[in-house]
Amino acid sequence: MRNLKTMDGNAAAAHVAYAFSEVAAIYPITPSSPMAENMDEWVSQDRTNIFGEKVKIIEMESEAGAAGAVHGSVVTGSYTSTFTASQGLLLMIPNMYKIAAEQTPTVFHVAARCVSTHALNIFGDHSDVMACRQTGFAMLASNSVQQVMDLAAVAHLSTIGGHLPMLHFFDGFRTSHEQQKIETWDYDELKSMVDWDAVRRYKQNALNPNHPKAMGSAEQPEAFFQHREACNTVYDETPDIVNKYMQMVNEKIGTDYKPFNYYGAPDATDIIVAMGSVCDAAEELIDHMLKDGKKVGTISDDGWGGGMDLKLPGEVLEEIKRRHAAYIREKKIEDYLATYRLTEEQYLEASAKGNIPLMGADPEEFFYTLAGLHELEKSFKRAVKSGWKELVIVEFVPLAGPQPLDQEFKTKGGEKAIEMIRAQVEKQSKAYRLTRDFKSAEIALYHLALFSAVLNEVVIELV
């Protein structure tokens, strides 16, 4: 049974950060300053972390200095945290690239705040954390004060047990300064979830004059980019590591944390995808709308940064696929109108006369599942029933360039589909009119067989 205490989001993050930190490098910036203030206060009260030590607090002269101190501290074997927001986080970006690339464990706790542009704004958006997506940090979002307490532990456990630094963020003011009565972690509980073998490996590999090693060298491009690619395996494994510690936390405290959390009707047709404090408000709205018979839901994105599995009810997933397909069709029609400079009225009039535009499927599915070929075949069959006389290939654009058919394409029936289309053309058509360099339908179909990207646009004109 965890103790109940009233605190804000900053205090919740600091409570967990103190447990896992040996060093905290700090510099104040609104609205994150109370996290560092709490850490400093607890040191003066002789509070000890899970390592049985007081945290060493280092106040620097800027956020850039704080990030540099974090970098120096983590490479020498000390678990280190920092706290920041807005432009302060942006000043840390140069060091964040180094920390992530060297695969050192740290957690940056961020009270997300608008980055100042034409004017200063100390309130909320995610423009600061979004600017850090390319640094290599894994990112974890908390929606409420209770989640800050719970997921801050996931962030620290994941960086210790994995290979990547974590950026744990929550909404500035809306969460950082909201007072709530929440369940708090006992440090012994947190200690029981730590991968102590990973702790020993980290300490043994840290920079130490007793066992020196080289790092931070200059490399030529062929070596540098191989090393950059080699780190991809670390990113592949990180979602599973984060999910593992979420499940561990769930077992401890009876929650149901996942990288993505769905809330709402099992057959929802309208879904909000959100992250941050808006998620709690969205859930209240969904409860109200469900009573009115609306099929709605929300996806709360806690494990932000890609590579996470999205688990949804089957009906919801099918609806998302259907809407995605509808969007693709709509986008294809827009592209068609733009390409041929038609108004929507002209397009509808042409369709009514029997000119059938074939809009391809989603490009990724188009190339690899032959959806495009199957759609083309169906269009031919519809046209044959209508008594078409002439095939007009208005545009033939290989989107991915020339690529011979691979074995997978052949296995999935690509050659058979081509033969069926060719047979229908030879049987039904009396004339061929094609654009560009294609002199006959036979040549066009030959190219269709040679390219993994099939047709961008096909129009079967009835005369």
mmCIF file of C-alpha atoms in Angstrom, residues 257-462:
data_model
loop_
_atom_site.group_PDB
_atom_site.id
_atom_site.type_symbol
_atom_site.label_atom_id
_atom_site.label_comp_id
_atom_site.label_asym_id
_atom_site.label_seq_id
_atom_site.Cartn_x
_atom_site.Cartn_y
_atom_site.Cartn_z
ATOM 1 C CA TYR A 257 0.238 1.413 -18.253
ATOM 2 C CA LYS A 258 1.182 0.739 -21.868
ATOM 3 C CA PRO A 259 3.086 2.828 -24.408
ATOM 4 C CA PHE A 260 -0.316 3.573 -25.964
ATOM 5 C CA ASN A 261 -3.493 3.461 -23.885
ATOM 6 C CA TYR A 262 -6.936 3.270 -25.472
ATOM 7 C CA TYR A 263 -10.006 4.538 -23.651
ATOM 8 C CA GLY A 264 -13.522 4.495 -25.043
ATOM 9 C CA ALA A 265 -16.003 2.438 -27.019
ATOM 10 C CA PRO A 266 -14.771 -0.903 -28.413
ATOM 11 C CA ASP A 267 -16.338 0.018 -31.766
ATOM 12 C CA ALA A 268 -15.447 3.729 -31.827
ATOM 13 C CA THR A 269 -15.745 5.564 -35.130
ATOM 14 C CA ASP A 270 -14.205 8.841 -33.906
ATOM 15 C CA ILE A 271 -10.955 8.876 -31.941
ATOM 16 C CA ILE A 272 -8.781 11.586 -30.406
ATOM 17 C CA VAL A 273 -5.043 10.847 -30.362
ATOM 18 C CA ALA A 274 -3.394 12.994 -27.717
ATOM 19 C CA MET A 275 -0.612 13.290 -25.214
ATOM 20 C CA GLY A 276 -0.367 15.334 -22.053
ATOM 21 C CA SER A 277 -2.922 16.759 -19.648
ATOM 22 C CA VAL A 278 -5.630 16.960 -22.314
ATOM 23 C CA CYS A 279 -6.039 13.174 -22.071
ATOM 24 C CA ASP A 280 -7.808 13.330 -18.691
ATOM 25 C CA ALA A 281 -10.231 15.954 -19.991
ATOM 26 C CA ALA A 282 -10.801 13.868 -23.123
ATOM 27 C CA GLU A 283 -11.690 10.819 -21.044
ATOM 28 C CA GLU A 284 -14.303 12.810 -19.103
ATOM 29 C CA LEU A 285 -15.797 14.040 -22.374
ATOM 30 C CA ILE A 286 -15.827 10.485 -23.761
ATOM 31 C CA ASP A 287 -17.691 9.221 -20.674
ATOM 32 C CA HIS A 288 -20.334 11.888 -21.299
ATOM 33 C CA MET A 289 -20.602 11.143 -25.039
ATOM 34 C CA LEU A 290 -20.815 7.384 -24.513
ATOM 35 C CA LYS A 291 -23.936 7.943 -22.400
ATOM 36 C CA ASP A 292 -25.442 9.698 -25.420
ATOM 37 C CA GLY A 293 -24.707 6.663 -27.599
ATOM 38 C CA LYS A 294 -21.715 8.182 -29.432
ATOM 39 C CA LYS A 295 -19.004 5.770 -30.572
ATOM 40 C CA VAL A 296 -15.903 7.665 -29.462
ATOM 41 C CA GLY A 297 -12.524 6.973 -27.893
ATOM 42 C CA THR A 298 -9.085 8.378 -27.209
ATOM 43 C CA ILE A 299 -5.559 7.055 -27.633
ATOM 44 C CA SER A 300 -3.185 8.340 -24.976
ATOM 45 C CA ASP A 301 0.374 8.332 -26.275
ATOM 46 C CA ASP A 302 2.710 7.810 -23.298
ATOM 47 C CA GLY A 303 5.693 6.126 -25.004
ATOM 48 C CA TRP A 304 6.399 8.761 -27.622
ATOM 49 C CA GLY A 305 9.258 8.382 -30.090
ATOM 50 C CA GLY A 306 8.313 5.612 -32.429
ATOM 51 C CA GLY A 307 8.679 1.844 -32.448
ATOM 52 C CA MET A 308 5.892 1.273 -29.924
ATOM 53 C CA ASP A 309 3.079 -1.204 -30.632
ATOM 54 C CA LEU A 310 -0.404 0.268 -30.741
ATOM 55 C CA LYS A 311 -2.909 -2.163 -29.209
ATOM 56 C CA LEU A 312 -6.537 -1.343 -30.069
ATOM 57 C CA PRO A 313 -9.859 -3.187 -30.104
ATOM 58 C CA GLY A 314 -10.324 -4.963 -33.431
ATOM 59 C CA GLU A 315 -13.352 -2.891 -34.458
ATOM 60 C CA VAL A 316 -11.484 0.360 -33.786
ATOM 61 C CA LEU A 317 -8.481 -0.828 -35.783
ATOM 62 C CA GLU A 318 -10.713 -1.737 -38.746
ATOM 63 C CA GLU A 319 -12.351 1.685 -38.620
ATOM 64 C CA ILE A 320 -8.935 3.378 -38.647
ATOM 65 C CA LYS A 321 -7.926 1.303 -41.680
ATOM 66 C CA ARG A 322 -11.184 2.163 -43.450
ATOM 67 C CA ARG A 323 -10.732 5.863 -42.794
ATOM 68 C CA HIS A 324 -7.117 5.708 -43.887
ATOM 69 C CA ALA A 325 -8.172 4.086 -47.160
ATOM 70 C CA ALA A 326 -10.849 6.759 -47.630
ATOM 71 C CA TYR A 327 -8.269 9.471 -47.016
ATOM 72 C CA ILE A 328 -5.919 7.910 -49.575
ATOM 73 C CA ARG A 329 -8.717 7.796 -52.148
ATOM 74 C CA GLU A 330 -9.618 11.420 -51.463
ATOM 75 C CA LYS A 331 -5.969 12.453 -51.714
ATOM 76 C CA LYS A 332 -5.568 10.561 -54.989
ATOM 77 C CA ILE A 333 -8.581 12.366 -56.434
ATOM 78 C CA GLU A 334 -7.117 15.702 -55.339
ATOM 79 C CA ASP A 335 -3.808 14.791 -56.993
ATOM 80 C CA TYR A 336 -5.679 13.737 -60.142
ATOM 81 C CA LEU A 337 -7.553 17.032 -60.342
ATOM 82 C CA ALA A 338 -4.326 18.976 -59.808
ATOM 83 C CA THR A 339 -2.431 16.928 -62.423
ATOM 84 C CA TYR A 340 -5.018 17.335 -65.158
ATOM 85 C CA ARG A 341 -6.260 20.751 -64.056
ATOM 86 C CA LEU A 342 -9.837 19.625 -63.718
ATOM 87 C CA THR A 343 -12.418 21.132 -61.455
ATOM 88 C CA GLU A 344 -14.337 18.768 -59.221
ATOM 89 C CA GLU A 345 -17.422 19.369 -61.386
ATOM 90 C CA GLN A 346 -15.495 18.384 -64.526
ATOM 91 C CA TYR A 347 -14.223 15.290 -62.777
ATOM 92 C CA LEU A 348 -17.714 14.219 -61.711
ATOM 93 C CA GLU A 349 -19.067 14.914 -65.188
ATOM 94 C CA ALA A 350 -16.330 12.789 -66.785
ATOM 95 C CA SER A 351 -17.031 9.969 -64.338
ATOM 96 C CA ALA A 352 -20.736 10.119 -65.128
ATOM 97 C CA LYS A 353 -19.963 9.678 -68.822
ATOM 98 C CA GLY A 354 -18.043 6.515 -68.104
ATOM 99 C CA ASN A 355 -14.463 7.774 -67.836
ATOM 100 C CA ILE A 356 -13.251 5.691 -64.904
ATOM 101 C CA PRO A 357 -10.263 7.092 -62.998
ATOM 102 C CA LEU A 358 -8.319 4.428 -61.152
ATOM 103 C CA MET A 359 -6.813 5.763 -57.973
ATOM 104 C CA GLY A 360 -4.042 3.596 -56.546
ATOM 105 C CA ALA A 361 -3.937 2.366 -52.976
ATOM 106 C CA ASP A 362 -1.613 3.507 -50.245
ATOM 107 C CA PRO A 363 1.867 3.476 -51.901
ATOM 108 C CA GLU A 364 3.410 1.135 -49.320
ATOM 109 C CA GLU A 365 0.658 -1.443 -49.799
ATOM 110 C CA PHE A 366 0.483 -0.638 -53.505
ATOM 111 C CA PHE A 367 4.014 -1.789 -54.192
ATOM 112 C CA TYR A 368 4.235 -4.829 -51.977
ATOM 113 C CA THR A 369 0.773 -6.387 -51.906
ATOM 114 C CA LEU A 370 -0.139 -5.788 -55.564
ATOM 115 C CA ALA A 371 -3.264 -3.918 -54.505
ATOM 116 C CA GLY A 372 -2.686 -1.673 -57.515
ATOM 117 C CA LEU A 373 -2.712 -4.595 -59.946
ATOM 118 C CA HIS A 374 -5.861 -6.026 -58.436
ATOM 119 C CA GLU A 375 -7.577 -2.639 -58.664
ATOM 120 C CA LEU A 376 -6.463 -2.330 -62.287
ATOM 121 C CA GLU A 377 -7.836 -5.780 -63.058
ATOM 122 C CA LYS A 378 -11.188 -4.912 -61.458
ATOM 123 C CA SER A 379 -11.388 -1.702 -63.457
ATOM 124 C CA PHE A 380 -10.803 -3.626 -66.686
ATOM 125 C CA LYS A 381 -13.607 -6.031 -65.803
ATOM 126 C CA ARG A 382 -16.004 -3.187 -65.052
ATOM 127 C CA ALA A 383 -15.083 -1.518 -68.329
ATOM 128 C CA VAL A 384 -15.546 -4.734 -70.333
ATOM 129 C CA LYS A 385 -19.086 -5.111 -68.977
ATOM 130 C CA SER A 386 -19.770 -1.528 -70.085
ATOM 131 C CA GLY A 387 -18.663 -2.246 -73.645
ATOM 132 C CA TRP A 388 -15.501 -0.152 -73.767
ATOM 133 C CA LYS A 389 -13.681 0.245 -77.053
ATOM 134 C CA GLU A 390 -10.509 2.160 -76.334
ATOM 135 C CA LEU A 391 -7.861 2.035 -73.610
ATOM 136 C CA VAL A 392 -6.201 5.334 -72.826
ATOM 137 C CA ILE A 393 -3.260 5.304 -70.416
ATOM 138 C CA VAL A 394 -3.146 8.982 -69.572
ATOM 139 C CA GLU A 395 -0.215 8.841 -67.189
ATOM 140 C CA PHE A 396 2.284 6.108 -66.432
ATOM 141 C CA VAL A 397 4.656 7.180 -63.669
ATOM 142 C CA PRO A 398 7.075 4.697 -62.058
ATOM 143 C CA LEU A 399 7.227 6.242 -58.595
ATOM 144 C CA ALA A 400 10.170 4.220 -57.326
ATOM 145 C CA GLY A 401 12.222 3.935 -60.535
ATOM 146 C CA PRO A 402 12.988 0.782 -62.510
ATOM 147 C CA GLN A 403 13.222 -2.297 -60.357
ATOM 148 C CA PRO A 404 12.992 -5.853 -61.764
ATOM 149 C CA LEU A 405 10.390 -8.112 -60.307
ATOM 150 C CA ASP A 406 11.766 -9.884 -57.280
ATOM 151 C CA GLN A 407 10.865 -13.405 -56.240
ATOM 152 C CA GLU A 408 8.362 -12.183 -53.643
ATOM 153 C CA PHE A 409 6.446 -10.255 -56.313
ATOM 154 C CA LYS A 410 6.323 -13.327 -58.554
ATOM 155 C CA THR A 411 5.238 -15.535 -55.695
ATOM 156 C CA LYS A 412 2.305 -13.268 -54.873
ATOM 157 C CA GLY A 413 0.838 -13.696 -58.345
ATOM 158 C CA GLY A 414 2.104 -10.592 -60.095
ATOM 159 C CA GLU A 415 2.802 -12.396 -63.373
ATOM 160 C CA LYS A 416 -0.645 -14.016 -63.355
ATOM 161 C CA ALA A 417 -2.351 -10.648 -62.842
ATOM 162 C CA ILE A 418 -0.376 -9.159 -65.743
ATOM 163 C CA GLU A 419 -1.356 -12.054 -68.019
ATOM 164 C CA MET A 420 -5.028 -11.707 -67.150
ATOM 165 C CA ILE A 421 -4.963 -7.979 -67.917
ATOM 166 C CA ARG A 422 -3.067 -8.536 -71.174
ATOM 167 C CA ALA A 423 -5.580 -11.176 -72.280
ATOM 168 C CA GLN A 424 -8.498 -8.864 -71.621
ATOM 169 C CA VAL A 425 -6.845 -6.045 -73.544
ATOM 170 C CA GLU A 426 -6.131 -8.271 -76.565
ATOM 171 C CA LYS A 427 -9.653 -9.699 -76.573
ATOM 172 C CA GLN A 428 -11.724 -6.565 -76.088
ATOM 173 C CA SER A 429 -9.791 -3.572 -77.363
ATOM 174 C CA LYS A 430 -9.723 -2.402 -80.996
ATOM 175 C CA ALA A 431 -7.457 0.604 -80.579
ATOM 176 C CA TYR A 432 -4.785 1.803 -78.185
ATOM 177 C CA ARG A 433 -3.865 5.414 -77.537
ATOM 178 C CA LEU A 434 -1.037 6.010 -75.065
ATOM 179 C CA THR A 435 1.072 8.953 -73.978
ATOM 180 C CA ARG A 436 4.815 9.353 -73.512
ATOM 181 C CA ASP A 437 7.098 6.641 -74.925
ATOM 182 C CA PHE A 438 4.618 3.782 -74.825
ATOM 183 C CA LYS A 439 3.664 2.785 -78.388
ATOM 184 C CA SER A 440 1.247 0.022 -77.530
ATOM 185 C CA ALA A 441 -0.651 -1.455 -74.652
ATOM 186 C CA GLU A 442 1.650 -4.470 -74.877
ATOM 187 C CA ILE A 443 4.676 -2.281 -74.144
ATOM 188 C CA ALA A 444 2.812 -0.547 -71.344
ATOM 189 C CA LEU A 445 1.921 -3.858 -69.747
ATOM 190 C CA TYR A 446 5.491 -5.048 -70.169
ATOM 191 C CA HIS A 447 6.648 -2.056 -68.170
ATOM 192 C CA LEU A 448 3.916 -2.748 -65.682
ATOM 193 C CA ALA A 449 5.542 -6.110 -65.077
ATOM 194 C CA LEU A 450 9.024 -4.620 -64.743
ATOM 195 C CA PHE A 451 8.257 -1.901 -62.216
ATOM 196 C CA SER A 452 7.429 -2.532 -58.581
ATOM 197 C CA ALA A 453 5.661 0.849 -58.651
ATOM 198 C CA VAL A 454 2.735 0.298 -60.977
ATOM 199 C CA LEU A 455 0.468 3.069 -62.308
ATOM 200 C CA ASN A 456 -0.030 6.467 -60.845
ATOM 201 C CA GLU A 457 -3.133 7.140 -62.899
ATOM 202 C CA VAL A 458 -5.092 4.992 -65.370
ATOM 203 C CA VAL A 459 -8.205 6.144 -67.185
ATOM 204 C CA ILE A 460 -10.384 3.754 -69.191
ATOM 205 C CA GLU A 461 -12.291 5.886 -71.657
ATOM 206 C CA LEU A 462 -15.565 4.634 -73.095
#
